[in-house]
Short mmCIF file of C-alpha atoms in Angstrom, two decimals:
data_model
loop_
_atom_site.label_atom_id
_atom_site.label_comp_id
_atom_site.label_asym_id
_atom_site.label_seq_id
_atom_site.Cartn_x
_atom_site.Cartn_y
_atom_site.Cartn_z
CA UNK A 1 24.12 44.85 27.24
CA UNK A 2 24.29 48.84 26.95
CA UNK A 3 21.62 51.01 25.76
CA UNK A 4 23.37 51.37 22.80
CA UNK A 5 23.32 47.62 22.34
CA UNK A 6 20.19 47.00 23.12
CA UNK A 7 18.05 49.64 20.88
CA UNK A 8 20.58 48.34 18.13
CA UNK A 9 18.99 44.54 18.82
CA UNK A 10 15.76 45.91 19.57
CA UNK A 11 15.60 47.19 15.50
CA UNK A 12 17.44 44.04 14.00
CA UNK A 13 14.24 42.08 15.31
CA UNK A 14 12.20 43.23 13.08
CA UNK A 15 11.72 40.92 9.97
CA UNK A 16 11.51 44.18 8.12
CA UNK A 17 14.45 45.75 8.70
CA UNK A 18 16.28 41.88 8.60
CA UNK A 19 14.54 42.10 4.88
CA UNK A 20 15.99 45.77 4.03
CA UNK A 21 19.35 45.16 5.42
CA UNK A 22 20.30 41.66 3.21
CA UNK A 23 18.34 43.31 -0.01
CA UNK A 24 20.18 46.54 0.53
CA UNK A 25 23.63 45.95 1.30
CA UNK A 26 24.16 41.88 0.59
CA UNK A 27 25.37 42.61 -2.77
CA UNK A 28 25.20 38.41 -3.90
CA UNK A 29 22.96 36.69 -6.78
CA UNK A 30 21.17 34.27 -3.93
CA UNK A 31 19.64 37.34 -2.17
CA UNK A 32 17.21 36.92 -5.04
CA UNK A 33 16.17 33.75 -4.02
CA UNK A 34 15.13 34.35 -0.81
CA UNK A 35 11.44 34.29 0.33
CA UNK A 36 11.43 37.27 2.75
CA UNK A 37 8.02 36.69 4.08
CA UNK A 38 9.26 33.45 5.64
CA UNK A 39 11.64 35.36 7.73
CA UNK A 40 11.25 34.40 11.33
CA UNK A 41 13.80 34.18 14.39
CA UNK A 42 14.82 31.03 15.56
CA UNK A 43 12.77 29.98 18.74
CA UNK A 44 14.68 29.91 21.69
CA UNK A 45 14.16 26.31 22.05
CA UNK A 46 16.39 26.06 19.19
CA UNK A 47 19.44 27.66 20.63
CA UNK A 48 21.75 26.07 23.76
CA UNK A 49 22.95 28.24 26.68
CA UNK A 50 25.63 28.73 25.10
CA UNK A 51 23.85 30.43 21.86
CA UNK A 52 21.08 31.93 24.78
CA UNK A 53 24.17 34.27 26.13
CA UNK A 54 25.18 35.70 23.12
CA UNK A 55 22.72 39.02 23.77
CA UNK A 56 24.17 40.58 20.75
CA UNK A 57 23.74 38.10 18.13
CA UNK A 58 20.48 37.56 16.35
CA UNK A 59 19.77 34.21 14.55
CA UNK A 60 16.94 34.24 11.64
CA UNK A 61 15.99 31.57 9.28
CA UNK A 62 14.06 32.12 5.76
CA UNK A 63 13.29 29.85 2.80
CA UNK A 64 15.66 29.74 0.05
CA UNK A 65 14.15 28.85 -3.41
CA UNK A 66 15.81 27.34 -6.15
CA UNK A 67 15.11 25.94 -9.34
CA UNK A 68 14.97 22.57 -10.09
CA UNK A 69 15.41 21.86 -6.38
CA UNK A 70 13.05 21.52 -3.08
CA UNK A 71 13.27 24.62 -0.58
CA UNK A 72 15.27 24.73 2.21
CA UNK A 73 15.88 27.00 4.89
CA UNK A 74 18.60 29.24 5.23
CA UNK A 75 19.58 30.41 8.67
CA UNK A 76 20.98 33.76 8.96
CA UNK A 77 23.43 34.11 12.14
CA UNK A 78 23.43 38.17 12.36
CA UNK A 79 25.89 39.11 14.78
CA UNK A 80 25.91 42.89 15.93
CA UNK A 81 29.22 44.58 16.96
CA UNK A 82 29.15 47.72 18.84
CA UNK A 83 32.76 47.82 19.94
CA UNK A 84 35.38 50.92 20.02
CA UNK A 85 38.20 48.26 18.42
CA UNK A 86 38.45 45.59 16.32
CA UNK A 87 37.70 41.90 17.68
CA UNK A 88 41.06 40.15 15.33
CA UNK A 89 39.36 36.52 16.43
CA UNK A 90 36.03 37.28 15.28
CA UNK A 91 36.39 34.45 12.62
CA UNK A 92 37.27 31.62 15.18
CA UNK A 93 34.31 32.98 17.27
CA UNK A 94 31.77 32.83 14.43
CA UNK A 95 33.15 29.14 13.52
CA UNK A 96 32.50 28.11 18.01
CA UNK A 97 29.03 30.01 17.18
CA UNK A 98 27.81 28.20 13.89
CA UNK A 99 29.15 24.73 15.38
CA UNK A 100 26.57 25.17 18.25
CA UNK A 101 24.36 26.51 16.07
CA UNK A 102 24.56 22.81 14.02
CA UNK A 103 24.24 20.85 16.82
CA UNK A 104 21.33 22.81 18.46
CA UNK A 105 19.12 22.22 14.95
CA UNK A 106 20.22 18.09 15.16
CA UNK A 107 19.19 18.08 18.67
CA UNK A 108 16.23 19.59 18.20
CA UNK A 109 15.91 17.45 14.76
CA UNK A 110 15.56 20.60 13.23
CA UNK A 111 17.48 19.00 10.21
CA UNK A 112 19.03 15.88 8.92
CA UNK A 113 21.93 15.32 10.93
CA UNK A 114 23.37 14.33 7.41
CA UNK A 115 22.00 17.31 5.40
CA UNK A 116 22.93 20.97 7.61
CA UNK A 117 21.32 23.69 6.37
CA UNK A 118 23.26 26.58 4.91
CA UNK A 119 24.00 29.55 7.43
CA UNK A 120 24.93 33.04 6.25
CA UNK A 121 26.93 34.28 8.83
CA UNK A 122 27.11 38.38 9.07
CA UNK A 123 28.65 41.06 11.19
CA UNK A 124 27.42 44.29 11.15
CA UNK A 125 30.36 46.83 12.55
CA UNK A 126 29.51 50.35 13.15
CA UNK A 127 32.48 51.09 15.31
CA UNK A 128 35.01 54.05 14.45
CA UNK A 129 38.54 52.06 13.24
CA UNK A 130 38.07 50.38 9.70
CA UNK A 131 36.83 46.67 10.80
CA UNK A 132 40.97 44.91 9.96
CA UNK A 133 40.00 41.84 11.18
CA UNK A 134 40.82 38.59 9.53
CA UNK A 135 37.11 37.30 7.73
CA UNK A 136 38.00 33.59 7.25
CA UNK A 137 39.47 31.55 9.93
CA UNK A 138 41.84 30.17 8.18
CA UNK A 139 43.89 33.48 7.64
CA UNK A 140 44.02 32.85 11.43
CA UNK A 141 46.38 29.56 11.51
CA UNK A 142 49.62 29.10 10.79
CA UNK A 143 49.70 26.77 7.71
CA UNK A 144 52.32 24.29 8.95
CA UNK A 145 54.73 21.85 7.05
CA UNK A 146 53.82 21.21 3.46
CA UNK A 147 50.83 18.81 3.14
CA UNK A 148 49.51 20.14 6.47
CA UNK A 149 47.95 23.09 5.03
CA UNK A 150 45.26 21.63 3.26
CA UNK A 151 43.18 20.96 6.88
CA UNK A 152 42.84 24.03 8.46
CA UNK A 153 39.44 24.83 9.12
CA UNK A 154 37.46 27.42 6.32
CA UNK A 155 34.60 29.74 7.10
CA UNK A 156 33.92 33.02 6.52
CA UNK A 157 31.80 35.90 7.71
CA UNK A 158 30.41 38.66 5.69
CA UNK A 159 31.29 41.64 6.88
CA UNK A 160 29.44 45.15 7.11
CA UNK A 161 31.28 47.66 7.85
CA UNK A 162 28.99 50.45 8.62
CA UNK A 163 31.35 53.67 8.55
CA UNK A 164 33.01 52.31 5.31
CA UNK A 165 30.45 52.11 3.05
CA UNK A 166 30.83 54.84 0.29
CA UNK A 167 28.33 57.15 0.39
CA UNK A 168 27.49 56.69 -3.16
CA UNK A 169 26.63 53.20 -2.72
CA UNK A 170 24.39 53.99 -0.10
CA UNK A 171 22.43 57.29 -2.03
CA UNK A 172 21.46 54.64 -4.89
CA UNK A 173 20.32 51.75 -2.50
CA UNK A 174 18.31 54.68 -0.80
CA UNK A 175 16.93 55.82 -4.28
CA UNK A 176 16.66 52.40 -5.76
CA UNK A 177 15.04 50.36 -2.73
CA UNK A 178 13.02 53.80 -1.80
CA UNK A 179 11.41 51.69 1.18
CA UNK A 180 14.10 50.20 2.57
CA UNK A 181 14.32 50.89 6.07
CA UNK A 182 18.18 50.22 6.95
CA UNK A 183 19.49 52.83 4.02
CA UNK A 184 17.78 55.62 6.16
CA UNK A 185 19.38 54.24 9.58
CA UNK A 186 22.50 54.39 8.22
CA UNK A 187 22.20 57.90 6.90
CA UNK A 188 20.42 58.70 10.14
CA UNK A 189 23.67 57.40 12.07
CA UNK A 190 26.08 59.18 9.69
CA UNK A 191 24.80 62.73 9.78
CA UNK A 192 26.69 65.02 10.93
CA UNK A 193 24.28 68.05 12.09
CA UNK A 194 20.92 68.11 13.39
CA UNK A 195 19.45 69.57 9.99
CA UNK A 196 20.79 66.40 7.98
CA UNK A 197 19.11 64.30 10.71
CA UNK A 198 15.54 65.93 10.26
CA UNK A 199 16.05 65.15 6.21
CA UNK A 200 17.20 61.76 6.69
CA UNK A 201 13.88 61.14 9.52
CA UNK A 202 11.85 62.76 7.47
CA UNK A 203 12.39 60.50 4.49
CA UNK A 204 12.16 57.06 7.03
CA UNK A 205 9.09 58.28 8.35
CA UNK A 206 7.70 58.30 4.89
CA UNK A 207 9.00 55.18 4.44
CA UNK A 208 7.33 53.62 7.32
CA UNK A 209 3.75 54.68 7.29
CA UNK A 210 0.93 52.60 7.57
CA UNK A 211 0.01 50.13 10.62
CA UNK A 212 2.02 47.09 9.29
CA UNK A 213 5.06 49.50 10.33
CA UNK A 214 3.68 50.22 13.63
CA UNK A 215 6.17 48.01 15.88
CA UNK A 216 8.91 48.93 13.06
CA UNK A 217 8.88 52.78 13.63
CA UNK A 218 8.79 52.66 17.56
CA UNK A 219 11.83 51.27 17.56
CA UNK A 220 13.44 53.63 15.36
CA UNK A 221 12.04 56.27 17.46
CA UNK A 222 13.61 54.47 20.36
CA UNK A 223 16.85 54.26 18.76
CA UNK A 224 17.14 58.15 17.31
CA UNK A 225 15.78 58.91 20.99
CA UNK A 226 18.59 57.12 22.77
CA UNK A 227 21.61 57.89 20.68
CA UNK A 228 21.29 60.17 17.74
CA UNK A 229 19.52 63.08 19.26
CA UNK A 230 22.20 62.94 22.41
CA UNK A 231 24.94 64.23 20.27
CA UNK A 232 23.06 67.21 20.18
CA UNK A 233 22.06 68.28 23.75
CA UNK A 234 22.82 67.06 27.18
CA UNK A 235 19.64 68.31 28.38
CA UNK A 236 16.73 65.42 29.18
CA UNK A 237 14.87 64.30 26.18
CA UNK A 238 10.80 63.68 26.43
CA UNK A 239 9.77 60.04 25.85
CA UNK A 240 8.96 60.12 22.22
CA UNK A 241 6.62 57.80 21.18
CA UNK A 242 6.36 57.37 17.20
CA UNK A 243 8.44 58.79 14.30
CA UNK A 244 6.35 62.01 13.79
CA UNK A 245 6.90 63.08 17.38
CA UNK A 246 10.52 63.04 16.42
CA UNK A 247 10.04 65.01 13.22
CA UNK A 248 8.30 67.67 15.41
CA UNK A 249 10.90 68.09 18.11
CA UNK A 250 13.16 68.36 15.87
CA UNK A 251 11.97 70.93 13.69
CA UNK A 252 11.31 72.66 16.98
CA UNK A 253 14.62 72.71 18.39
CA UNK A 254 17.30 72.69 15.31
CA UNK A 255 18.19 76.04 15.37
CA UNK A 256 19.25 75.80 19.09
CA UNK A 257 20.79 72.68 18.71
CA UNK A 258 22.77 74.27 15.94
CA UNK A 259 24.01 77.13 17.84
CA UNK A 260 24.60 75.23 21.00
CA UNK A 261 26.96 72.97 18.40
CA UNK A 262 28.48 76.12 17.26
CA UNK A 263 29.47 77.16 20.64
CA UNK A 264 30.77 74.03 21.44
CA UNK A 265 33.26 73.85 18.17
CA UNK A 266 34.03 77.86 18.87
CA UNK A 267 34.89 76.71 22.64
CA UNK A 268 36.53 73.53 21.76
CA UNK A 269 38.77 75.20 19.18
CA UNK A 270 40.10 78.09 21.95
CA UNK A 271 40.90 75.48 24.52
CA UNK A 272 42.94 73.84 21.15
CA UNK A 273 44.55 76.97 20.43
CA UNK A 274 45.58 77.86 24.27
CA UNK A 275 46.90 74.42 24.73
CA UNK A 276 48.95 74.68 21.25
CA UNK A 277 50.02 78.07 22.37
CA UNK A 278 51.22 76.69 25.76
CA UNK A 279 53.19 73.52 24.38
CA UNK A 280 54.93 75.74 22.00
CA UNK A 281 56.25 78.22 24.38
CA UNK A 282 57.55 75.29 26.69
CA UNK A 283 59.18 73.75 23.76
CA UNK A 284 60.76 77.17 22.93
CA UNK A 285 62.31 77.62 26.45
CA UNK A 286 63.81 74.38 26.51
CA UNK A 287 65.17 74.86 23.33
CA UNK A 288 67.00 77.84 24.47
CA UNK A 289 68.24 76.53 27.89
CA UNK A 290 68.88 72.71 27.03
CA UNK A 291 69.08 72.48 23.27
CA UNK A 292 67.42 69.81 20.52
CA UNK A 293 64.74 68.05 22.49
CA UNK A 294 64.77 64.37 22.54
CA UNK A 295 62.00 62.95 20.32
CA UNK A 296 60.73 61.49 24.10
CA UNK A 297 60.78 64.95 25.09
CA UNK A 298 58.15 66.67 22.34
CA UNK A 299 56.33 63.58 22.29
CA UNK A 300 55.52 63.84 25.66
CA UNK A 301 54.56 67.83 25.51
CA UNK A 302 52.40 67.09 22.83
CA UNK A 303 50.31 64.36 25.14
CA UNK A 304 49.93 66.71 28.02
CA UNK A 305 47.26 68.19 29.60
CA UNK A 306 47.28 72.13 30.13
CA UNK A 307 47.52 71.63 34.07
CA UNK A 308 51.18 69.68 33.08
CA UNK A 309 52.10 72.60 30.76
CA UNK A 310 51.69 75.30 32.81
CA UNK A 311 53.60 73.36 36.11
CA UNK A 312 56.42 72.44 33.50
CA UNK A 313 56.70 76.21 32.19
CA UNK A 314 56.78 77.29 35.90
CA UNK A 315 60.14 75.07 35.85
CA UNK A 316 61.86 75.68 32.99
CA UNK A 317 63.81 78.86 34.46
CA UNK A 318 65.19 77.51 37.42
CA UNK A 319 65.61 73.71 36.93
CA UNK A 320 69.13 72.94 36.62
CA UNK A 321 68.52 69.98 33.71
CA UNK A 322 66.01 68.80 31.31
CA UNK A 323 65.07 66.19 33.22
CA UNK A 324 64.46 68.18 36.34
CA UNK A 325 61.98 70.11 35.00
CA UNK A 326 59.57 67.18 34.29
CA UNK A 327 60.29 66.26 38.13
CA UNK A 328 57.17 67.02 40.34
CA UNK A 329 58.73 69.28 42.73
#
């Protein structure tokens, strides 16, 4: 498990921020019957090998009143995924998970092996594509002749998609729920300059005062630590230890970080402009010599490094066809 992984986990095992994230951003009626203060993670003992190897995933269980009806508890399968694309079979690997998950709890006569308890499976998805994946596992099999249809497997996973959540929505759950932990995490993770990260710390670390939140805010300090404050600097970061150290360091070094930033966008935007500057003047010369380019051609400019421009435009005037003047001499 990566860093990035693991300070993600390291937060989600907190019953608190467990609490924050299904009031905030489960937007169903039964949310209100949950009894958060009976959150607790399912005991190893619980869980096969199987479930034991599945670092990222984090399985809770609270009790779910209703009316009219004895409690019961609900089981919470919260599976984290910190991945650069899409997983398309993440339904048929939730319905493997929960069906382990179901015969752990009879083994362990955790339940009546006639009466499962209900699960709530969720992924949370921070990753950069939209999440396109199908969410029920059905969507995932072909339906087959007429009549057949009607057995393929159903379940479906909620689905968080972290970089899609309009900011709107999350401004009111923020002002609305003004203690909930995992509005300010994702606000923390979405801003975009080190002065928007300050506001958004500053307002968690109100959030989280008090010695009940002592565990709670060390690993949010671990978190912003590890991977929000290294989008700002390269340089080594001290070991922060609590929320307010954060607050201070930051306040301390904004207006560098900002420049440094600056720099970086100024520098970043020459070496864009050089290498436009370069692929058009290639583009130009073959023009004249060889005529239209193929589409193969420009597409190919356009994915080039500068390095492959400039050895290309060194060709151009004496290479006797288009093609020899993408040939490494």
């Amino acid at each position: 498990m990566s860093s990035h992984d693991s300070a993600y986990k390291f937060l989600f095992s907190h019953p608190q921020a467990v609490a924050d994230l299904l009031r905030g951003f489960v937007r169903e009626d039964w949310v209100q019957l949950l009894d958060f203060a009976s959150l607790e993670k399912v005991s190893g003992s619980y869980v096969s090998d199987d479930l034991r190897d599945r670092e990222d995933d984090l399985i809770w269980r609270l009790r779910l009143r209703q009316p009219g009806r004895r409690e019961e508890w609900l089981y919470l399968y919260l599976l984290l995924e910190f991945q650069s694309s899409v997983v398309p079979q993440m339904a048929l690997r939730i319905m493997t998970y929960l069906g382990l998950l179901y015969q752990d709890l009879i083994r362990a006569e955790a339940c009546r092996p006639d009466r499962l308890p209900p699960v709530f499976p969720l992924v949370l998805y921070n990753g950069r594509p939209a999440w396109t994946a199908a969410q029920d596992v059905a969507e995932l099999i072909e339906p087959g002749p007429a009549g057949l249809a009607r057995y393929r497997p159903q379940l479906r996973y909620a689905l968080i998609d972290e970089g899609r959540l309009p900011a709107a929505e999350l401004a009111r759950t923020d002002r609305e729920q003004a203690d909930n932990s995992v509005a300010s995490l994702f606000q923390i993770e979405r801003s975009a300059s080190p002065r928007d990260v300050a506001q958004a710390v500053a307002r968690l670390t109100q959030k989280l005062q008090g010695p009940e939140y002592d565990s709670l805010r060390r690993a949010f300090t671990v978190w912003i630590n590890r991977l929000i404050l290294r989008r700002f600097t390269p340089d080594p970061l001290p070991d922060l230890q609590d929320l307010p150290e954060v607050n201070t360091m930051i306040a301390e070094q904004i207006d560098d970080w900002t420049q440094q930033l600056l720099r970086q966008g100024m520098a970043q935007g020459v070496e864009r402009g050089r290498h436009s500057g370069l692929a058009l003047t290639l583009q130009r010369q073959l023009t004249r010599r060889f005529g239209a380019l193929p589409a193969d051609i420009t597409a190919r400019i356009a994915a080039a490094d500068e390095s492959q421009l400039q050895n290309w435009l060194d060709q151009v005037l004496d290479a006797p066809t288009l093609a020899a003047v993408f040939t490494p001499a």
